[in-house]
CSV table of C-alpha atoms in Angstrom, one decimal:
chain,number,residue,atom,x,y,z
I,24,UNK,CA,69.2,36.4,144.4
I,25,UNK,CA,67.4,33.2,143.9
I,26,UNK,CA,64.1,34.9,144.7
I,27,UNK,CA,64.8,37.6,142.0
I,28,UNK,CA,65.6,34.9,139.4
I,29,UNK,CA,62.4,33.1,140.3
I,30,UNK,CA,60.3,36.2,140.0
I,31,UNK,CA,62.0,37.0,136.6
I,32,UNK,CA,61.3,33.5,135.4
I,33,UNK,CA,57.6,33.7,136.5
I,34,UNK,CA,57.2,37.1,135.0
I,35,UNK,CA,56.1,40.2,136.8
I,36,UNK,CA,54.4,43.6,136.5
I,37,UNK,CA,55.9,46.9,137.6
I,38,UNK,CA,53.0,48.8,139.0
I,39,UNK,CA,52.6,52.4,140.3
I,40,UNK,CA,50.4,53.5,143.1
I,41,UNK,CA,49.4,57.1,142.8
I,42,UNK,CA,48.4,57.5,146.5
I,43,UNK,CA,49.6,59.5,149.4
I,44,UNK,CA,49.6,56.6,151.8
I,45,UNK,CA,51.0,53.4,150.5
I,46,UNK,CA,50.8,51.7,154.0
I,47,UNK,CA,47.1,50.8,153.5
I,48,UNK,CA,47.9,48.9,150.3
I,49,UNK,CA,50.9,47.2,151.8
I,50,UNK,CA,48.8,46.0,154.8
I,51,UNK,CA,46.1,44.7,152.5
I,52,UNK,CA,48.7,42.8,150.5
I,53,UNK,CA,50.1,41.4,153.6
I,54,UNK,CA,46.7,40.2,154.9
I,55,UNK,CA,45.7,38.9,151.4
I,56,UNK,CA,48.8,36.9,150.9
I,57,UNK,CA,49.9,39.0,147.9
I,58,UNK,CA,53.6,39.2,147.5
I,59,UNK,CA,55.0,42.6,146.6
I,60,UNK,CA,58.7,43.2,145.7
I,61,UNK,CA,60.9,46.3,145.4
I,62,UNK,CA,58.4,48.7,146.9
I,63,UNK,CA,60.0,52.1,146.4
I,64,UNK,CA,59.1,55.7,147.2
I,65,UNK,CA,59.5,57.6,144.0
I,66,UNK,CA,58.5,61.0,145.3
I,67,UNK,CA,54.8,61.5,144.2
I,68,UNK,CA,54.2,57.8,143.5
I,69,UNK,CA,55.2,54.5,144.8
I,70,UNK,CA,56.3,51.6,142.6
I,71,UNK,CA,56.3,47.9,143.2
I,72,UNK,CA,56.7,44.6,141.5
I,73,UNK,CA,54.0,41.9,141.6
I,74,UNK,CA,54.2,38.6,139.9
I,75,UNK,CA,51.6,37.4,137.3
I,76,UNK,CA,49.9,35.1,139.7
I,77,UNK,CA,49.4,37.7,142.4
I,78,UNK,CA,48.5,40.5,140.0
I,79,UNK,CA,44.9,39.4,139.6
I,80,UNK,CA,44.5,39.1,143.4
I,81,UNK,CA,45.9,42.6,143.8
I,82,UNK,CA,43.4,43.9,141.2
I,83,UNK,CA,40.5,42.4,143.2
I,84,UNK,CA,41.8,43.6,146.5
I,85,UNK,CA,42.3,47.2,145.3
I,86,UNK,CA,38.9,47.2,143.6
I,87,UNK,CA,37.3,46.1,146.9
I,88,UNK,CA,39.0,48.9,148.8
I,89,UNK,CA,38.6,51.5,146.1
I,90,UNK,CA,42.3,51.9,145.4
I,91,UNK,CA,43.8,52.3,142.0
I,92,UNK,CA,47.2,51.5,140.4
I,93,UNK,CA,48.8,51.7,136.9
I,94,UNK,CA,50.8,49.0,135.2
I,95,UNK,CA,54.0,50.6,134.2
I,96,UNK,CA,55.6,47.7,132.5
I,97,UNK,CA,55.4,43.9,132.0
I,98,UNK,CA,58.7,42.1,132.5
I,99,UNK,CA,60.3,38.7,133.0
I,100,UNK,CA,60.9,35.6,130.9
I,101,UNK,CA,57.3,34.5,130.7
I,102,UNK,CA,56.2,37.9,129.4
I,103,UNK,CA,59.0,37.9,127.0
I,104,UNK,CA,58.2,34.5,125.7
I,105,UNK,CA,54.5,35.4,125.4
I,106,UNK,CA,55.5,38.4,123.3
I,107,UNK,CA,57.8,36.3,121.2
I,108,UNK,CA,55.2,33.5,120.5
I,109,UNK,CA,52.7,36.1,119.5
I,110,UNK,CA,55.1,37.1,116.6
I,111,UNK,CA,55.0,34.9,113.5
I,112,UNK,CA,58.5,35.8,112.5
I,113,UNK,CA,59.8,34.6,115.9
I,114,UNK,CA,58.0,31.3,115.4
I,115,UNK,CA,59.4,30.9,111.9
I,116,UNK,CA,62.9,31.8,113.2
I,117,UNK,CA,62.7,29.4,116.1
I,118,UNK,CA,61.5,26.6,113.8
I,119,UNK,CA,64.4,27.4,111.4
I,120,UNK,CA,66.8,27.5,114.2
I,121,UNK,CA,65.6,24.1,115.5
I,122,UNK,CA,65.9,22.6,112.0
I,123,UNK,CA,69.4,24.0,111.5
I,124,UNK,CA,70.5,22.8,114.9
I,125,UNK,CA,69.2,19.3,114.1
I,126,UNK,CA,71.0,19.3,110.8
I,127,UNK,CA,74.2,20.7,112.2
I,128,UNK,CA,74.3,18.1,114.9
I,129,UNK,CA,73.8,15.3,112.4
I,130,UNK,CA,76.6,16.2,110.0
I,131,UNK,CA,79.8,14.3,110.3
I,132,UNK,CA,82.6,16.7,111.0
I,133,UNK,CA,85.4,14.2,111.7
I,134,UNK,CA,86.3,10.6,110.9
I,135,UNK,CA,88.5,9.1,113.5
I,136,UNK,CA,90.3,5.7,113.3
I,137,UNK,CA,90.9,3.8,116.6
I,138,UNK,CA,92.8,0.6,116.6
I,139,UNK,CA,93.8,-2.0,119.2
I,140,UNK,CA,97.5,-1.6,119.2
I,141,UNK,CA,99.4,0.0,116.3
I,142,UNK,CA,98.3,-0.7,112.8
I,143,UNK,CA,101.0,-3.0,111.2
I,144,UNK,CA,99.6,-4.1,107.8
I,145,UNK,CA,97.1,-1.4,106.8
I,146,UNK,CA,97.3,2.3,107.1
I,147,UNK,CA,94.7,4.8,108.4
I,148,UNK,CA,94.4,6.3,104.9
I,149,UNK,CA,93.5,3.0,103.4
I,150,UNK,CA,90.8,2.5,106.0
I,151,UNK,CA,89.5,6.0,105.4
I,152,UNK,CA,89.4,5.2,101.7
I,153,UNK,CA,87.5,2.0,102.3
I,154,UNK,CA,85.1,3.9,104.6
I,155,UNK,CA,84.7,6.6,101.9
I,156,UNK,CA,83.6,3.9,99.5
I,157,UNK,CA,80.6,3.4,101.8
I,158,UNK,CA,80.0,7.1,101.9
I,159,UNK,CA,81.5,7.4,105.4
I,160,UNK,CA,83.4,10.6,105.2
I,161,UNK,CA,83.2,14.2,106.3
I,162,UNK,CA,80.2,16.4,105.7
I,163,UNK,CA,77.7,13.6,105.4
I,164,UNK,CA,74.3,13.4,107.0
I,165,UNK,CA,74.9,10.7,109.7
I,166,UNK,CA,71.3,9.2,110.0
I,167,UNK,CA,71.5,8.3,106.3
I,168,UNK,CA,74.7,6.3,106.7
I,169,UNK,CA,74.6,2.5,107.0
I,170,UNK,CA,77.2,1.6,109.5
I,171,UNK,CA,76.5,-2.1,109.4
I,172,UNK,CA,77.0,-2.3,105.7
I,173,UNK,CA,80.2,-0.2,105.9
I,174,UNK,CA,81.6,-2.5,108.6
I,175,UNK,CA,80.9,-5.5,106.5
I,176,UNK,CA,82.4,-3.9,103.4
I,177,UNK,CA,85.6,-2.8,105.2
I,178,UNK,CA,86.0,-6.2,106.8
I,179,UNK,CA,85.6,-8.1,103.6
I,180,UNK,CA,87.7,-5.7,101.5
I,181,UNK,CA,90.9,-6.1,103.6
I,182,UNK,CA,92.4,-9.4,104.5
I,183,UNK,CA,94.3,-7.7,107.3
I,184,UNK,CA,91.2,-6.6,109.3
I,185,UNK,CA,89.5,-9.0,111.6
I,186,UNK,CA,87.1,-6.6,113.3
I,187,UNK,CA,85.5,-3.3,112.4
I,188,UNK,CA,83.1,-1.3,114.5
I,189,UNK,CA,81.7,2.0,113.4
I,190,UNK,CA,80.0,4.2,116.0
I,191,UNK,CA,78.9,7.8,116.2
I,192,UNK,CA,80.0,10.1,118.9
I,193,UNK,CA,78.2,13.4,118.4
I,194,UNK,CA,79.4,14.8,115.1
I,195,UNK,CA,82.4,12.4,115.0
I,196,UNK,CA,82.4,9.0,113.4
I,197,UNK,CA,84.8,6.6,115.1
I,198,UNK,CA,86.0,3.5,113.1
I,199,UNK,CA,87.4,0.9,115.5
I,200,UNK,CA,89.7,-1.6,113.8
I,201,UNK,CA,91.4,-4.7,114.9
I,202,UNK,CA,94.1,-6.2,112.7
I,203,UNK,CA,94.2,-9.9,112.0
I,204,UNK,CA,97.1,-11.8,113.6
I,205,UNK,CA,99.0,-13.1,110.7
I,206,UNK,CA,100.8,-16.5,110.8
I,207,UNK,CA,104.1,-14.8,111.4
I,208,UNK,CA,104.0,-15.6,115.1
I,209,UNK,CA,106.2,-13.8,117.4
I,210,UNK,CA,109.4,-15.8,117.8
I,211,UNK,CA,109.9,-16.6,121.4
I,212,UNK,CA,113.4,-17.5,122.5
I,213,UNK,CA,113.7,-21.1,123.4
I,214,UNK,CA,114.8,-21.9,126.9
I,215,UNK,CA,118.2,-23.6,127.3
I,216,UNK,CA,118.1,-27.4,127.3
I,217,UNK,CA,119.2,-30.7,125.8
I,218,UNK,CA,117.6,-33.1,123.3
I,219,UNK,CA,117.2,-36.5,124.8
I,220,UNK,CA,116.2,-39.9,123.5
I,221,UNK,CA,112.5,-40.7,123.8
I,222,UNK,CA,113.1,-44.5,123.9
I,223,UNK,CA,115.7,-47.1,123.2
I,224,UNK,CA,117.1,-47.2,119.7
I,225,UNK,CA,120.0,-47.0,117.3
I,226,UNK,CA,120.9,-43.6,115.9
I,227,UNK,CA,120.3,-43.5,112.1
I,228,UNK,CA,121.0,-39.9,111.4
I,229,UNK,CA,121.8,-36.8,113.4
I,230,UNK,CA,121.8,-33.2,112.2
I,231,UNK,CA,122.7,-30.6,114.8
I,232,UNK,CA,121.3,-27.0,114.4
I,233,UNK,CA,122.3,-25.8,117.9
I,234,UNK,CA,124.3,-27.3,120.7
I,235,UNK,CA,126.8,-30.2,120.7
I,236,UNK,CA,126.1,-33.8,119.5
I,237,UNK,CA,127.0,-36.3,122.2
I,238,UNK,CA,126.1,-39.4,120.1
I,239,UNK,CA,127.0,-40.5,116.6
I,240,UNK,CA,125.3,-42.5,113.8
I,241,UNK,CA,125.0,-46.2,114.5
I,242,UNK,CA,125.3,-45.7,118.3
I,243,UNK,CA,122.9,-47.6,120.5
I,244,UNK,CA,121.1,-45.3,122.9
I,245,UNK,CA,118.7,-45.7,125.8
I,246,UNK,CA,115.6,-43.7,126.8
I,247,UNK,CA,116.5,-40.4,128.4
I,248,UNK,CA,120.1,-40.3,127.2
I,249,UNK,CA,121.3,-36.9,126.0
I,250,UNK,CA,121.7,-36.8,122.3
I,251,UNK,CA,122.4,-33.1,121.7
I,252,UNK,CA,123.7,-31.1,124.6
I,253,UNK,CA,122.4,-27.6,125.2
I,254,UNK,CA,125.9,-26.2,125.6
I,255,UNK,CA,128.4,-24.7,123.2
I,256,UNK,CA,131.8,-23.4,124.0
I,257,UNK,CA,130.8,-23.6,127.7
I,258,UNK,CA,127.8,-21.4,127.3
I,259,UNK,CA,124.2,-22.7,127.7
I,260,UNK,CA,122.1,-22.8,124.4
I,261,UNK,CA,118.8,-24.3,123.5
I,262,UNK,CA,119.7,-27.5,121.8
I,263,UNK,CA,118.2,-28.0,118.4
I,264,UNK,CA,118.5,-30.7,115.7
I,265,UNK,CA,117.0,-33.5,113.7
I,266,UNK,CA,117.6,-37.0,114.8
I,267,UNK,CA,116.2,-40.2,113.3
I,268,UNK,CA,116.8,-43.6,114.9
I,269,UNK,CA,115.9,-47.2,114.3
I,270,UNK,CA,113.5,-48.4,117.0
I,271,UNK,CA,112.1,-51.9,117.5
I,272,UNK,CA,108.6,-52.3,118.8
I,273,UNK,CA,107.5,-55.7,120.0
I,274,UNK,CA,104.0,-57.3,120.4
I,275,UNK,CA,103.4,-60.6,122.2
I,276,UNK,CA,100.2,-62.7,122.3
I,277,UNK,CA,99.3,-66.2,123.6
I,278,UNK,CA,96.4,-68.2,122.3
I,279,UNK,CA,95.4,-71.4,123.9
I,280,UNK,CA,94.4,-74.4,121.7
I,281,UNK,CA,91.4,-75.1,123.9
I,282,UNK,CA,89.0,-72.1,124.1
I,283,UNK,CA,85.7,-71.4,125.8
I,284,UNK,CA,83.0,-69.8,123.7
I,285,UNK,CA,79.6,-68.5,124.8
I,286,UNK,CA,76.4,-69.1,122.8
I,287,UNK,CA,72.7,-68.3,123.4
I,288,UNK,CA,70.5,-71.1,124.6
I,289,UNK,CA,67.4,-69.1,123.6
I,290,UNK,CA,66.0,-69.0,127.1
I,291,UNK,CA,65.0,-65.6,128.3
I,292,UNK,CA,63.7,-64.0,131.6
I,293,UNK,CA,62.2,-60.6,132.0
I,294,UNK,CA,62.1,-58.2,135.0
I,295,UNK,CA,60.4,-54.9,135.3
I,296,UNK,CA,61.8,-52.1,137.4
I,297,UNK,CA,60.5,-48.7,138.5
I,298,UNK,CA,63.4,-46.3,138.5
I,299,UNK,CA,63.8,-42.9,140.0
I,300,UNK,CA,66.7,-41.4,138.1
I,301,UNK,CA,69.9,-43.4,138.7
I,302,UNK,CA,69.3,-43.3,142.5
I,303,UNK,CA,66.7,-46.0,143.2
I,304,UNK,CA,65.0,-48.8,141.5
I,305,UNK,CA,62.1,-51.0,142.6
I,306,UNK,CA,61.3,-54.4,141.2
I,307,UNK,CA,57.7,-54.5,140.0
I,308,UNK,CA,57.7,-57.8,138.2
I,309,UNK,CA,60.1,-60.7,137.7
I,310,UNK,CA,63.1,-61.4,139.8
I,311,UNK,CA,65.7,-58.9,140.9
I,312,UNK,CA,68.7,-61.2,140.2
I,313,UNK,CA,69.3,-63.1,136.9
I,314,UNK,CA,68.0,-66.6,137.0
I,315,UNK,CA,70.9,-67.9,134.9
I,316,UNK,CA,74.6,-68.7,135.6
I,317,UNK,CA,75.8,-67.1,132.4
I,318,UNK,CA,73.7,-64.4,130.7
I,319,UNK,CA,73.6,-61.2,128.8
I,320,UNK,CA,71.1,-58.5,129.7
I,321,UNK,CA,69.4,-55.7,127.7
I,322,UNK,CA,67.4,-52.8,129.2
I,323,UNK,CA,64.5,-51.0,127.6
I,324,UNK,CA,63.6,-47.7,129.2
I,325,UNK,CA,60.0,-46.4,129.1
I,326,UNK,CA,59.1,-42.9,130.1
I,327,UNK,CA,55.9,-42.2,132.0
I,328,UNK,CA,53.8,-39.3,131.1
I,329,UNK,CA,50.8,-37.8,132.9
I,330,UNK,CA,48.6,-35.2,131.2
I,331,UNK,CA,51.4,-34.5,128.8
I,332,UNK,CA,54.0,-34.0,131.5
I,333,UNK,CA,57.0,-36.3,131.8
I,334,UNK,CA,57.3,-37.9,135.3
I,335,UNK,CA,60.7,-37.9,137.0
I,336,UNK,CA,60.5,-41.8,137.2
I,337,UNK,CA,60.5,-44.4,134.5
I,338,UNK,CA,60.0,-48.1,133.8
I,339,UNK,CA,62.9,-50.4,132.8
I,340,UNK,CA,62.3,-53.8,131.3
I,341,UNK,CA,65.4,-55.9,131.6
I,342,UNK,CA,65.7,-59.0,129.5
I,343,UNK,CA,68.2,-61.8,130.6
I,344,UNK,CA,69.3,-64.2,127.9
I,345,UNK,CA,71.0,-67.4,129.0
I,346,UNK,CA,74.4,-68.2,127.7
I,347,UNK,CA,76.1,-71.5,127.7
I,348,UNK,CA,79.9,-72.2,127.5
I,349,UNK,CA,81.2,-74.3,124.7
I,350,UNK,CA,84.7,-75.8,124.5
I,351,UNK,CA,86.3,-75.2,121.1
I,352,UNK,CA,89.5,-76.8,120.1
I,353,UNK,CA,91.7,-74.8,117.7
I,354,UNK,CA,94.1,-76.4,115.3
I,355,UNK,CA,97.8,-75.6,115.6
I,356,UNK,CA,97.7,-73.3,112.6
I,357,UNK,CA,94.5,-71.5,113.7
I,358,UNK,CA,96.1,-70.8,117.1
I,359,UNK,CA,99.3,-69.5,115.6
I,360,UNK,CA,97.5,-67.2,113.2
I,361,UNK,CA,95.3,-65.8,115.9
I,362,UNK,CA,98.4,-65.2,118.2
I,363,UNK,CA,100.3,-63.6,115.3
I,364,UNK,CA,97.5,-61.3,114.5
I,365,UNK,CA,97.0,-60.2,118.1
I,366,UNK,CA,100.8,-59.7,118.6
I,367,UNK,CA,101.0,-57.7,115.4
I,368,UNK,CA,98.2,-55.3,116.4
I,369,UNK,CA,99.8,-55.0,119.9
I,370,UNK,CA,103.1,-54.0,118.3
I,371,UNK,CA,101.4,-51.6,115.9
I,372,UNK,CA,99.6,-49.8,118.6
I,373,UNK,CA,102.9,-48.7,120.2
I,374,UNK,CA,104.1,-46.9,117.0
I,375,UNK,CA,103.9,-43.1,117.0
I,376,UNK,CA,101.0,-41.8,114.9
I,377,UNK,CA,103.2,-39.7,112.7
I,378,UNK,CA,106.9,-39.5,111.7
I,379,UNK,CA,107.7,-43.2,111.6
I,380,UNK,CA,108.4,-45.5,108.7
I,381,UNK,CA,108.2,-49.3,109.0
I,382,UNK,CA,111.5,-50.9,107.8
I,383,UNK,CA,111.0,-54.5,108.6
I,384,UNK,CA,108.7,-57.0,110.5
I,385,UNK,CA,109.5,-60.3,112.0
I,386,UNK,CA,107.4,-63.1,113.6
I,387,UNK,CA,108.5,-65.8,116.0
I,388,UNK,CA,106.1,-68.6,116.9
I,389,UNK,CA,106.6,-70.9,119.8
I,390,UNK,CA,104.2,-73.4,121.3
I,391,UNK,CA,103.7,-75.9,124.1
I,392,UNK,CA,101.0,-78.4,124.7
I,393,UNK,CA,98.4,-75.9,125.8
I,394,UNK,CA,99.0,-72.7,123.8
I,395,UNK,CA,100.7,-71.0,120.9
I,396,UNK,CA,102.8,-67.9,121.5
I,397,UNK,CA,103.6,-65.3,118.9
I,398,UNK,CA,106.1,-62.4,119.1
I,399,UNK,CA,106.0,-59.8,116.4
I,400,UNK,CA,108.9,-57.2,116.0
I,401,UNK,CA,108.4,-54.1,113.9
I,402,UNK,CA,111.5,-52.1,113.1
I,403,UNK,CA,110.8,-48.5,112.3
I,404,UNK,CA,112.8,-45.4,111.5
I,405,UNK,CA,111.3,-42.5,113.4
I,406,UNK,CA,112.0,-39.0,114.5
I,407,UNK,CA,113.8,-39.4,117.7
I,408,UNK,CA,114.6,-37.1,120.6
I,409,UNK,CA,112.7,-34.5,122.5
I,410,UNK,CA,113.7,-31.2,123.9
I,411,UNK,CA,114.2,-31.1,127.7
I,412,UNK,CA,114.9,-27.7,129.2
I,413,UNK,CA,117.5,-27.3,131.9
I,414,UNK,CA,116.1,-27.6,135.4
U,9,UNK,CA,47.6,31.8,178.0
U,10,UNK,CA,51.0,33.4,177.7
U,11,UNK,CA,52.3,31.3,180.6
U,12,UNK,CA,50.9,28.2,179.0
U,13,UNK,CA,52.7,29.0,175.7
U,14,UNK,CA,55.9,29.7,177.6
U,15,UNK,CA,55.5,26.4,179.4
U,16,UNK,CA,55.3,24.5,176.1
U,17,UNK,CA,58.2,26.4,174.6
U,18,UNK,CA,60.3,25.7,177.7
U,19,UNK,CA,59.3,22.0,178.0
U,20,UNK,CA,59.8,21.2,174.3
U,21,UNK,CA,62.9,23.5,174.1
U,22,UNK,CA,61.3,25.2,171.0
U,23,UNK,CA,62.6,28.6,169.7
U,24,UNK,CA,60.7,31.2,171.7
U,25,UNK,CA,59.5,33.1,168.7
U,26,UNK,CA,57.3,30.2,167.5
U,27,UNK,CA,54.5,30.6,170.0
U,28,UNK,CA,55.0,34.1,171.2
U,29,UNK,CA,54.2,37.3,169.3
U,30,UNK,CA,57.7,38.6,169.5
U,31,UNK,CA,59.1,40.1,166.4
U,32,UNK,CA,62.1,38.4,164.9
U,33,UNK,CA,64.7,40.6,163.3
U,34,UNK,CA,67.5,39.4,161.0
U,35,UNK,CA,70.0,42.1,160.2
U,36,UNK,CA,72.6,41.7,157.5
U,37,UNK,CA,75.1,44.4,158.0
U,38,UNK,CA,73.5,47.8,157.7
U,39,UNK,CA,71.8,47.2,154.3
U,40,UNK,CA,69.3,44.5,154.8
U,41,UNK,CA,66.9,43.6,157.5
U,42,UNK,CA,64.1,41.1,157.6
U,43,UNK,CA,61.4,41.4,160.2
U,44,UNK,CA,59.0,38.5,160.9
U,45,UNK,CA,56.0,38.3,163.2
U,46,UNK,CA,54.9,42.0,162.8
U,47,UNK,CA,51.3,42.9,163.0
U,48,UNK,CA,51.0,45.7,160.5
U,49,UNK,CA,52.9,48.4,158.7
U,50,UNK,CA,52.4,51.9,160.2
U,51,UNK,CA,54.6,54.1,158.1
U,52,UNK,CA,56.7,53.7,155.0
U,53,UNK,CA,58.9,56.4,153.5
U,54,UNK,CA,62.3,56.8,152.1
U,55,UNK,CA,63.9,57.2,155.5
U,56,UNK,CA,61.6,55.5,157.9
U,57,UNK,CA,59.7,52.3,158.2
U,58,UNK,CA,57.5,51.8,161.2
U,59,UNK,CA,56.0,48.4,162.1
U,60,UNK,CA,53.5,47.5,164.8
U,61,UNK,CA,54.6,44.4,166.6
U,62,UNK,CA,53.4,42.5,169.7
U,63,UNK,CA,56.1,44.3,171.7
U,64,UNK,CA,55.4,47.8,170.5
U,65,UNK,CA,56.3,50.0,167.5
U,66,UNK,CA,59.5,49.1,165.7
U,67,UNK,CA,61.1,52.0,163.9
U,68,UNK,CA,63.8,51.5,161.3
U,69,UNK,CA,65.5,54.7,160.3
U,70,UNK,CA,67.8,55.1,157.4
U,71,UNK,CA,68.0,56.4,153.9
U,72,UNK,CA,66.9,55.0,150.5
U,73,UNK,CA,64.8,52.5,152.3
U,74,UNK,CA,62.7,50.3,150.1
U,75,UNK,CA,60.7,47.1,150.7
U,76,UNK,CA,62.4,44.3,148.8
U,77,UNK,CA,59.6,41.9,149.6
U,78,UNK,CA,56.5,42.0,151.7
U,79,UNK,CA,54.6,38.7,152.1
U,80,UNK,CA,52.5,37.1,154.8
U,81,UNK,CA,53.9,38.7,158.0
U,82,UNK,CA,57.3,39.0,156.7
U,83,UNK,CA,59.0,42.1,155.4
U,84,UNK,CA,62.5,42.6,154.0
U,85,UNK,CA,63.9,46.0,153.8
U,86,UNK,CA,67.0,47.2,151.9
U,87,UNK,CA,68.7,50.5,151.9
U,88,UNK,CA,71.1,52.1,154.3
U,89,UNK,CA,69.9,51.4,157.9
U,90,UNK,CA,71.0,53.8,160.6
U,91,UNK,CA,68.8,52.8,163.5
U,92,UNK,CA,66.4,50.2,164.7
U,93,UNK,CA,64.4,51.3,167.7
U,94,UNK,CA,61.7,49.4,169.5
U,95,UNK,CA,59.2,51.6,171.4
U,96,UNK,CA,58.1,49.0,173.9
U,97,UNK,CA,54.5,49.3,175.1
U,98,UNK,CA,55.1,48.5,178.8
U,99,UNK,CA,57.9,51.0,179.3
């Protein structure tokens, strides 16, 4: 079967031998490597098929031995194509067919909308309308359509769309759309739990939305105490409510009257190091240790380049500046002011960043022979209570 | 020489038809026969095909016989095959 198809594809001649004895021809073909197919005895004549390649060899062989044959018919695909290509009408038709095929395969026959999940805020018809504004609709010549422009247009035209991708699949145009997640976040059910006190304080106001209040206005509470219980009529509920409380934050600072202060003497010493990353350093000049008891040091790094390439090691020049200690004596007022300021900032640093209102401040100063002590109390009203789910 | 060929065939466990001049027949039912290793065609007609082989004359008798393909020592016959007779030389 395969052999027949192959012969048909190659093209063949049906030939007729008008001889009494075909055996001689067949033996010649066998010796000459000429392939003959379908050799039949048709009474007076013999017919056979020979492919185009072997036909010339057969002609030569028969000429050599004085044998003759007639070509009855030329067959096969190659022969058919040769005939066709010889016709101008066929060529024109083939060209027209190719052009029509190209055109037909480049016409949009369907517009399809694909979305990630169901469309909630915008309908398919609205998307199709937006696409149609950019000429993306049925019966359009696809190579002339600008998908990038259309994507941008659809995305900017609708506030509900966060992503648009337009792609071609054969004669189908697929518009992939992803909707923007609007702020209406999905409400997740809260777990069951209580609202507890964040720190010590006095309840100023309590407004229960869910659960049971266990404290009342004016009550002193400690950190961790349950303010609103996550339970109602014996059933667990997620406690919810707004609680404000008065909380006192304290800051404490001690400033001695006699203080030590460092100043520069002006003396300096330099050292030079060769460093290899942060791993190793080698002293090239100067001393490895600082020559002063009190000092500050500064480093200056210098990269080393060779032929424009930066080397993996570098030089560090370290400068030591000598410091001396000086005893300074503060007055009573200066020490108290410094202590008060430090205590105030310490107290202030404990306040929550938002949701607090300073109600009052107080300062207490005490002193002894050596130092002044300041205690600052800041009273604030703040949102109080955090949700703690049941274990 | 034949003995030497037989020795090689036996030693290397080759198919015996490779080095010998024995004809190889492949018969598919009674409608298709392929003969390899023949020397020459002796007779061809509608009801008889005779081939000279190394073993003698091989006669294929039948009706509507035709050569489906003849090429380089191989011949395939189709038609209704009735008998295949080998007239061995040394008998």
